[in-house]
PDB file of C-alpha atoms and ligand atoms in Angstrom:
ATOM      1  CA  MET A   1      63.119  24.217 -49.087  1.00 94.00           C
ATOM      2  CA  PRO A   2      64.013  27.521 -50.752  1.00 97.00           C
ATOM      3  CA  ILE A   3      62.678  28.516 -54.149  1.00 98.00           C
ATOM      4  CA  ILE A   4      65.564  28.553 -56.626  1.00 98.00           C
ATOM      5  CA  ALA A   5      65.445  30.934 -59.571  1.00 99.00           C
ATOM      6  CA  PRO A   6      68.353  30.635 -62.037  1.00 98.00           C
ATOM      7  CA  SER A   7      69.092  33.970 -63.705  1.00 98.00           C
ATOM      8  CA  MET A   8      69.151  33.422 -67.471  1.00 98.00           C
ATOM      9  CA  LEU A   9      71.409  36.469 -67.846  1.00 98.00           C
ATOM     10  CA  ALA A  10      74.274  34.081 -67.144  1.00 98.00           C
ATOM     11  CA  ALA A  11      73.059  31.417 -69.604  1.00 98.00           C
ATOM     12  CA  ASP A  12      74.740  30.778 -72.961  1.00 98.00           C
ATOM     13  CA  PHE A  13      72.653  32.929 -75.335  1.00 98.00           C
ATOM     14  CA  LEU A  14      73.734  30.804 -78.308  1.00 98.00           C
ATOM     15  CA  ASN A  15      72.353  27.767 -76.523  1.00 98.00           C
ATOM     16  CA  MET A  16      69.356  29.265 -74.728  1.00 98.00           C
ATOM     17  CA  GLY A  17      67.101  26.319 -75.661  1.00 98.00           C
ATOM     18  CA  ARG A  18      69.547  23.868 -74.122  1.00 98.00           C
ATOM     19  CA  ASP A  19      69.919  25.969 -70.969  1.00 98.00           C
ATOM     20  CA  CYS A  20      66.128  26.311 -70.614  1.00 98.00           C
ATOM     21  CA  GLU A  21      65.827  22.515 -70.856  1.00 98.00           C
ATOM     22  CA  MET A  22      68.450  22.197 -68.119  1.00 98.00           C
ATOM     23  CA  VAL A  23      66.329  24.451 -65.877  1.00 98.00           C
ATOM     24  CA  ASN A  24      63.139  22.542 -66.816  1.00 98.00           C
ATOM     25  CA  ASN A  25      64.758  19.253 -65.835  1.00 98.00           C
ATOM     26  CA  SER A  26      66.396  20.567 -62.670  1.00 98.00           C
ATOM     27  CA  SER A  27      64.982  21.195 -59.206  1.00 98.00           C
ATOM     28  CA  ALA A  28      64.774  24.943 -59.964  1.00 98.00           C
ATOM     29  CA  ASP A  29      61.399  26.586 -59.369  1.00 98.00           C
ATOM     30  CA  TRP A  30      61.346  29.742 -61.494  1.00 98.00           C
ATOM     31  CA  PHE A  31      63.189  31.268 -64.437  1.00 99.00           C
ATOM     32  CA  HIS A  32      64.597  34.663 -63.382  1.00 99.00           C
ATOM     33  CA  LEU A  33      64.725  37.085 -66.327  1.00 99.00           C
ATOM     34  CA  ASP A  34      66.580  40.399 -65.992  1.00 98.00           C
ATOM     35  CA  VAL A  35      65.426  43.276 -68.186  1.00 98.00           C
ATOM     36  CA  MET A  36      67.775  46.299 -68.282  1.00 98.00           C
ATOM     37  CA  ASP A  37      67.257  49.546 -70.156  1.00 98.00           C
ATOM     38  CA  GLY A  38      70.599  51.375 -70.068  1.00 98.00           C
ATOM     39  CA  ARG A  39      68.921  54.180 -68.107  1.00 98.00           C
ATOM     40  CA  PHE A  40      68.012  52.873 -64.659  1.00 98.00           C
ATOM     41  CA  VAL A  41      71.072  50.643 -64.804  1.00 98.00           C
ATOM     42  CA  PRO A  42      74.257  51.079 -66.850  1.00 98.00           C
ATOM     43  CA  ASN A  43      73.642  48.003 -68.982  1.00 98.00           C
ATOM     44  CA  ILE A  44      71.176  46.688 -71.570  1.00 98.00           C
ATOM     45  CA  SER A  45      70.109  43.045 -71.511  1.00 98.00           C
ATOM     46  CA  TYR A  46      67.145  41.698 -73.490  1.00 98.00           C
ATOM     47  CA  GLY A  47      63.437  42.285 -73.963  1.00 97.00           C
ATOM     48  CA  PHE A  48      60.164  40.884 -75.273  1.00 98.00           C
ATOM     49  CA  PRO A  49      61.310  38.564 -78.100  1.00 98.00           C
ATOM     50  CA  VAL A  50      63.722  36.753 -75.783  1.00 98.00           C
ATOM     51  CA  ILE A  51      61.118  36.449 -73.026  1.00 98.00           C
ATOM     52  CA  SER A  52      58.521  35.087 -75.480  1.00 98.00           C
ATOM     53  CA  ALA A  53      61.044  32.579 -76.806  1.00 98.00           C
ATOM     54  CA  ILE A  54      61.890  31.382 -73.297  1.00 98.00           C
ATOM     55  CA  ARG A  55      58.155  31.241 -72.499  1.00 98.00           C
ATOM     56  CA  SER A  56      57.594  28.891 -75.438  1.00 98.00           C
ATOM     57  CA  VAL A  57      59.839  26.230 -73.891  1.00 98.00           C
ATOM     58  CA  ALA A  58      59.792  27.023 -70.143  1.00 98.00           C
ATOM     59  CA  LYS A  59      57.815  24.621 -67.972  1.00 98.00           C
ATOM     60  CA  LYS A  60      58.157  26.831 -64.875  1.00 98.00           C
ATOM     61  CA  PRO A  61      56.993  30.355 -63.980  1.00 98.00           C
ATOM     62  CA  LEU A  62      58.856  33.339 -65.447  1.00 99.00           C
ATOM     63  CA  ASP A  63      59.991  35.778 -62.760  1.00 99.00           C
ATOM     64  CA  VAL A  64      60.737  38.979 -64.682  1.00 99.00           C
ATOM     65  CA  HIS A  65      62.871  41.597 -62.904  1.00 99.00           C
ATOM     66  CA  LEU A  66      62.504  45.011 -64.519  1.00 99.00           C
ATOM     67  CA  MET A  67      65.518  47.284 -64.130  1.00 99.00           C
ATOM     68  CA  ILE A  68      63.938  49.995 -66.254  1.00 98.00           C
ATOM     69  CA  VAL A  69      62.550  53.487 -65.792  1.00 98.00           C
ATOM     70  CA  GLU A  70      58.808  54.025 -66.325  1.00 98.00           C
ATOM     71  CA  PRO A  71      58.113  50.296 -66.085  1.00 98.00           C
ATOM     72  CA  GLU A  72      54.332  50.890 -66.091  1.00 98.00           C
ATOM     73  CA  LYS A  73      54.468  51.657 -69.812  1.00 98.00           C
ATOM     74  CA  TYR A  74      55.248  48.020 -70.527  1.00 98.00           C
ATOM     75  CA  PHE A  75      53.236  45.930 -68.036  1.00 98.00           C
ATOM     76  CA  GLU A  76      50.794  44.745 -70.668  1.00 98.00           C
ATOM     77  CA  ALA A  77      53.573  43.830 -73.100  1.00 98.00           C
ATOM     78  CA  PHE A  78      55.348  41.779 -70.413  1.00 98.00           C
ATOM     79  CA  ALA A  79      52.088  39.993 -69.588  1.00 98.00           C
ATOM     80  CA  LYS A  80      51.659  39.188 -73.297  1.00 98.00           C
ATOM     81  CA  ALA A  81      55.260  37.966 -73.529  1.00 98.00           C
ATOM     82  CA  GLY A  82      54.416  35.444 -70.807  1.00 98.00           C
ATOM     83  CA  ALA A  83      55.678  36.889 -67.515  1.00 98.00           C
ATOM     84  CA  ASN A  84      54.066  35.236 -64.493  1.00 98.00           C
ATOM     85  CA  MET A  85      55.743  37.496 -61.939  1.00 98.00           C
ATOM     86  CA  LEU A  86      56.817  41.066 -62.576  1.00 98.00           C
ATOM     87  CA  SER A  87      59.057  43.133 -60.276  1.00 98.00           C
ATOM     88  CA  VAL A  88      59.485  46.889 -60.502  1.00 98.00           C
ATOM     89  CA  HIS A  89      62.162  48.815 -58.687  1.00 99.00           C
ATOM     90  CA  TYR A  90      61.090  50.919 -55.715  1.00 98.00           C
ATOM     91  CA  GLU A  91      63.503  53.624 -56.886  1.00 98.00           C
ATOM     92  CA  VAL A  92      61.642  54.257 -60.158  1.00 98.00           C
ATOM     93  CA  SER A  93      58.101  54.022 -58.795  1.00 97.00           C
ATOM     94  CA  PRO A  94      56.646  57.242 -57.357  1.00 97.00           C
ATOM     95  CA  HIS A  95      53.277  55.457 -57.554  1.00 98.00           C
ATOM     96  CA  LEU A  96      54.321  52.059 -56.273  1.00 98.00           C
ATOM     97  CA  HIS A  97      50.888  51.040 -54.984  1.00 98.00           C
ATOM     98  CA  ARG A  98      49.330  51.858 -58.357  1.00 98.00           C
ATOM     99  CA  ASN A  99      52.015  49.808 -60.112  1.00 98.00           C
ATOM    100  CA  LEU A 100      51.323  46.815 -57.869  1.00 98.00           C
ATOM    101  CA  GLN A 101      47.592  46.989 -58.598  1.00 98.00           C
ATOM    102  CA  ALA A 102      48.221  47.321 -62.336  1.00 98.00           C
ATOM    103  CA  ILE A 103      50.502  44.277 -62.431  1.00 98.00           C
ATOM    104  CA  LYS A 104      47.975  42.175 -60.500  1.00 98.00           C
ATOM    105  CA  ALA A 105      45.109  43.339 -62.719  1.00 98.00           C
ATOM    106  CA  LEU A 106      46.992  41.780 -65.648  1.00 98.00           C
ATOM    107  CA  GLY A 107      47.050  38.432 -63.837  1.00 98.00           C
ATOM    108  CA  MET A 108      50.698  38.502 -62.719  1.00 98.00           C
ATOM    109  CA  LYS A 109      52.266  38.344 -59.267  1.00 99.00           C
ATOM    110  CA  ALA A 110      53.545  41.784 -58.284  1.00 99.00           C
ATOM    111  CA  GLY A 111      57.070  42.241 -56.957  1.00 98.00           C
ATOM    112  CA  VAL A 112      59.151  45.157 -55.724  1.00 99.00           C
ATOM    113  CA  ALA A 113      62.933  45.169 -56.047  1.00 99.00           C
ATOM    114  CA  ILE A 114      65.044  47.346 -53.764  1.00 98.00           C
ATOM    115  CA  ASN A 115      68.599  48.542 -54.354  1.00 98.00           C
ATOM    116  CA  PRO A 116      71.290  47.910 -51.728  1.00 98.00           C
ATOM    117  CA  HIS A 117      70.924  51.463 -50.377  1.00 98.00           C
ATOM    118  CA  THR A 118      67.126  51.350 -50.050  1.00 98.00           C
ATOM    119  CA  PRO A 119      65.979  50.581 -46.489  1.00 98.00           C
ATOM    120  CA  VAL A 120      63.406  47.791 -46.122  1.00 98.00           C
ATOM    121  CA  ASN A 121      61.222  49.928 -43.845  1.00 98.00           C
ATOM    122  CA  LEU A 122      60.290  52.116 -46.841  1.00 98.00           C
ATOM    123  CA  LEU A 123      58.046  49.191 -47.849  1.00 98.00           C
ATOM    124  CA  ALA A 124      56.137  49.196 -44.545  1.00 98.00           C
ATOM    125  CA  ASP A 125      52.901  50.673 -45.879  1.00 98.00           C
ATOM    126  CA  VAL A 126      52.642  48.443 -48.963  1.00 98.00           C
ATOM    127  CA  LEU A 127      54.269  45.264 -47.688  1.00 98.00           C
ATOM    128  CA  CYS A 128      51.108  43.160 -47.632  1.00 98.00           C
ATOM    129  CA  ASP A 129      50.243  44.302 -51.173  1.00 98.00           C
ATOM    130  CA  ILE A 130      53.539  42.904 -52.481  1.00 98.00           C
ATOM    131  CA  ASP A 131      53.735  39.255 -53.591  1.00 98.00           C
ATOM    132  CA  HIS A 132      57.543  39.183 -53.466  1.00 98.00           C
ATOM    133  CA  VAL A 133      60.256  41.620 -52.430  1.00 99.00           C
ATOM    134  CA  CYS A 134      63.429  41.233 -54.480  1.00 99.00           C
ATOM    135  CA  VAL A 135      66.218  42.330 -52.141  1.00 99.00           C
ATOM    136  CA  MET A 136      69.197  43.268 -54.304  1.00 99.00           C
ATOM    137  CA  SER A 137      72.425  41.971 -52.827  1.00 98.00           C
ATOM    138  CA  VAL A 138      74.536  43.654 -55.539  1.00 98.00           C
ATOM    139  CA  ASN A 139      74.055  46.916 -57.419  1.00 98.00           C
ATOM    140  CA  PRO A 140      71.708  45.983 -60.266  1.00 98.00           C
ATOM    141  CA  GLY A 141      73.015  45.913 -63.812  1.00 98.00           C
ATOM    142  CA  PHE A 142      75.463  43.050 -64.012  1.00 98.00           C
ATOM    143  CA  GLY A 143      75.784  39.393 -63.129  1.00 97.00           C
ATOM    144  CA  GLY A 144      78.811  37.928 -61.413  1.00 96.00           C
ATOM    145  CA  GLN A 145      79.296  40.616 -58.736  1.00 98.00           C
ATOM    146  CA  LYS A 146      80.266  40.132 -55.124  1.00 98.00           C
ATOM    147  CA  PHE A 147      77.507  39.664 -52.545  1.00 98.00           C
ATOM    148  CA  ILE A 148      76.967  42.662 -50.208  1.00 98.00           C
ATOM    149  CA  ASP A 149      76.960  41.265 -46.661  1.00 98.00           C
ATOM    150  CA  HIS A 150      74.612  43.898 -45.212  1.00 98.00           C
ATOM    151  CA  THR A 151      71.823  42.218 -47.228  1.00 98.00           C
ATOM    152  CA  ILE A 152      71.577  39.530 -44.539  1.00 98.00           C
ATOM    153  CA  GLN A 153      70.515  42.147 -41.996  1.00 98.00           C
ATOM    154  CA  LYS A 154      67.958  43.551 -44.444  1.00 98.00           C
ATOM    155  CA  VAL A 155      66.473  40.088 -44.981  1.00 98.00           C
ATOM    156  CA  ARG A 156      66.168  39.587 -41.198  1.00 98.00           C
ATOM    157  CA  MET A 157      64.400  42.934 -40.795  1.00 98.00           C
ATOM    158  CA  LEU A 158      62.045  42.243 -43.680  1.00 98.00           C
ATOM    159  CA  ARG A 159      61.208  38.795 -42.275  1.00 98.00           C
ATOM    160  CA  GLN A 160      60.308  40.443 -38.977  1.00 98.00           C
ATOM    161  CA  MET A 161      58.141  43.075 -40.706  1.00 98.00           C
ATOM    162  CA  ILE A 162      56.261  40.383 -42.648  1.00 98.00           C
ATOM    163  CA  HIS A 163      55.816  38.314 -39.488  1.00 98.00           C
ATOM    164  CA  GLU A 164      54.440  41.303 -37.532  1.00 98.00           C
ATOM    165  CA  ARG A 165      51.875  41.981 -40.245  1.00 98.00           C
ATOM    166  CA  GLY A 166      50.931  38.343 -40.732  1.00 97.00           C
ATOM    167  CA  CYS A 167      51.089  38.597 -44.527  1.00 96.00           C
ATOM    168  CA  HIS A 168      52.443  36.207 -47.129  1.00 96.00           C
ATOM    169  CA  THR A 169      54.989  38.314 -48.990  1.00 98.00           C
ATOM    170  CA  LEU A 170      57.943  36.261 -50.223  1.00 98.00           C
ATOM    171  CA  ILE A 171      61.536  37.438 -49.803  1.00 98.00           C
ATOM    172  CA  GLU A 172      63.788  36.903 -52.812  1.00 99.00           C
ATOM    173  CA  VAL A 173      67.521  37.634 -52.713  1.00 98.00           C
ATOM    174  CA  ASP A 174      69.203  38.586 -55.996  1.00 98.00           C
ATOM    175  CA  GLY A 175      72.906  38.971 -56.739  1.00 98.00           C
ATOM    176  CA  GLY A 176      76.084  37.176 -55.740  1.00 98.00           C
ATOM    177  CA  VAL A 177      74.245  34.207 -54.240  1.00 98.00           C
ATOM    178  CA  THR A 178      76.529  31.200 -53.813  1.00 98.00           C
ATOM    179  CA  VAL A 179      76.309  27.696 -52.397  1.00 98.00           C
ATOM    180  CA  GLU A 180      78.335  29.084 -49.459  1.00 97.00           C
ATOM    181  CA  ASN A 181      76.118  32.047 -48.509  1.00 98.00           C
ATOM    182  CA  ALA A 182      72.776  30.371 -49.316  1.00 98.00           C
ATOM    183  CA  PRO A 183      72.363  28.682 -45.871  1.00 98.00           C
ATOM    184  CA  THR A 184      72.844  32.038 -44.065  1.00 98.00           C
ATOM    185  CA  LEU A 185      70.294  33.719 -46.350  1.00 98.00           C
ATOM    186  CA  ILE A 186      67.722  31.002 -45.755  1.00 98.00           C
ATOM    187  CA  LYS A 187      68.270  31.183 -41.977  1.00 97.00           C
ATOM    188  CA  ALA A 188      67.840  34.973 -42.146  1.00 97.00           C
ATOM    189  CA  GLY A 189      64.426  34.448 -43.745  1.00 98.00           C
ATOM    190  CA  ALA A 190      64.867  34.325 -47.527  1.00 98.00           C
ATOM    191  CA  ASP A 191      62.225  32.310 -49.382  1.00 98.00           C
ATOM    192  CA  ALA A 192      63.751  32.506 -52.862  1.00 98.00           C
ATOM    193  CA  LEU A 193      67.318  32.681 -54.139  1.00 98.00           C
ATOM    194  CA  VAL A 194      68.291  33.991 -57.572  1.00 98.00           C
ATOM    195  CA  ALA A 195      71.558  32.605 -58.916  1.00 98.00           C
ATOM    196  CA  GLY A 196      73.202  33.396 -62.223  1.00 98.00           C
ATOM    197  CA  ASN A 197      76.924  32.770 -62.303  1.00 98.00           C
ATOM    198  CA  THR A 198      76.872  30.273 -59.462  1.00 98.00           C
ATOM    199  CA  VAL A 199      74.647  28.049 -61.605  1.00 98.00           C
ATOM    200  CA  PHE A 200      75.790  28.667 -65.166  1.00 98.00           C
ATOM    201  CA  ALA A 201      79.537  28.974 -64.573  1.00 98.00           C
ATOM    202  CA  SER A 202      79.590  25.694 -62.689  1.00 98.00           C
ATOM    203  CA  ALA A 203      80.628  22.421 -64.309  1.00 98.00           C
ATOM    204  CA  ASP A 204      77.286  20.875 -63.351  1.00 98.00           C
ATOM    205  CA  PRO A 205      74.520  23.532 -63.416  1.00 98.00           C
ATOM    206  CA  ALA A 206      71.681  21.148 -62.479  1.00 98.00           C
ATOM    207  CA  GLY A 207      73.793  19.725 -59.652  1.00 98.00           C
ATOM    208  CA  THR A 208      74.523  23.246 -58.395  1.00 98.00           C
ATOM    209  CA  ILE A 209      70.793  24.063 -58.431  1.00 98.00           C
ATOM    210  CA  GLU A 210      70.258  20.934 -56.346  1.00 98.00           C
ATOM    211  CA  LEU A 211      72.955  22.074 -53.878  1.00 98.00           C
ATOM    212  CA  LEU A 212      71.214  25.467 -53.527  1.00 98.00           C
ATOM    213  CA  LYS A 213      67.854  23.746 -53.105  1.00 98.00           C
ATOM    214  CA  ASN A 214      69.251  21.714 -50.210  1.00 97.00           C
ATOM    215  CA  ALA A 215      71.282  24.566 -48.731  1.00 94.00           C
ATOM    216  CA  GLU A 216      69.110  24.880 -45.610  1.00 83.00           C
ATOM    217  CA  ASN A 217      70.209  21.420 -44.525  1.00 71.00           C
ATOM    218  CA  LYS A 218      73.796  22.600 -44.334  1.00 64.00           C
TER     219      LYS A 218
HETATM  220  C1  DX5 B   1      71.688  41.854 -61.481  1.00 75.57           C
HETATM  221  C2  DX5 B   1      70.553  40.926 -61.775  1.00 75.57           C
HETATM  222  C3  DX5 B   1      70.738  39.579 -61.215  1.00 75.57           C
HETATM  223  C4  DX5 B   1      71.936  38.839 -61.781  1.00 75.57           C
HETATM  224  C5  DX5 B   1      72.362  37.805 -60.796  1.00 75.57           C
HETATM  225  O1  DX5 B   1      71.362  43.111 -61.900  1.00 75.57           O
HETATM  226  O2  DX5 B   1      69.346  41.422 -61.232  1.00 75.57           O
HETATM  227  O3  DX5 B   1      69.569  38.784 -61.353  1.00 75.57           O
HETATM  228  O4  DX5 B   1      71.661  38.250 -63.025  1.00 75.57           O
HETATM  229  O5  DX5 B   1      73.545  37.244 -61.257  1.00 75.57           O
HETATM  230  P1  DX5 B   1      74.614  36.627 -60.241  1.00 75.57           P
HETATM  231  O6  DX5 B   1      73.927  35.508 -59.507  1.00 75.57           O
HETATM  232  O7  DX5 B   1      75.686  36.145 -61.169  1.00 75.57           O
HETATM  233  O8  DX5 B   1      75.053  37.706 -59.316  1.00 75.57           O
HETATM  234 ZN1   ZN B   2      67.575  40.014 -61.179  1.00 75.57          ZN
END
């Protein structure tokens, strides 16, 4: 079954406690938390106090996706705020290998996120050092955007690269994931699906998480 990671960017910020409880009691696996700085992406989301608050009630791992420049300045602060998994963008990491080692040294799983225009083969020489690749299926910065179809091909290629190397890197797909495209993504080789609007804009968020969880049976 796929790992399901609801993106809390689409939650109701005035009822964050309630929405965290929904995720705790659902078949979701991780909390996906999007941090945006207004520099790498044209939007600003939330930071440490919100992550710490979610940490205090979350019963599942926090998968923190950094859409920020110079992410290495803040690794320790994200570890202290309670991140279990931390992803940096390839596009802001001239020293990607060093960043991966630094994240792991703080006891977190180390992820790399790639923009829609970034080819998966650029990860070839660090692939086995990465715990999870976050393949962006929209341009990062906003929830509720349309899924970019070419992502499916990127997931297939990445699956093949991981297979050839015999490593255990997970493939996460982030952006525009729906109950309709989830089965194709899982067949292409995705291990984890992030879903914001699909979950939180639905009438039954926990039921929608369950549909995503069972998507491979479709
Ligand atoms: C986009 C974020 C995503 C976003 C997904 O920059 O990285 O995690 O919240 O939201 P949906 O599922 O609504 O596209
Ligand atoms: Zn994200």
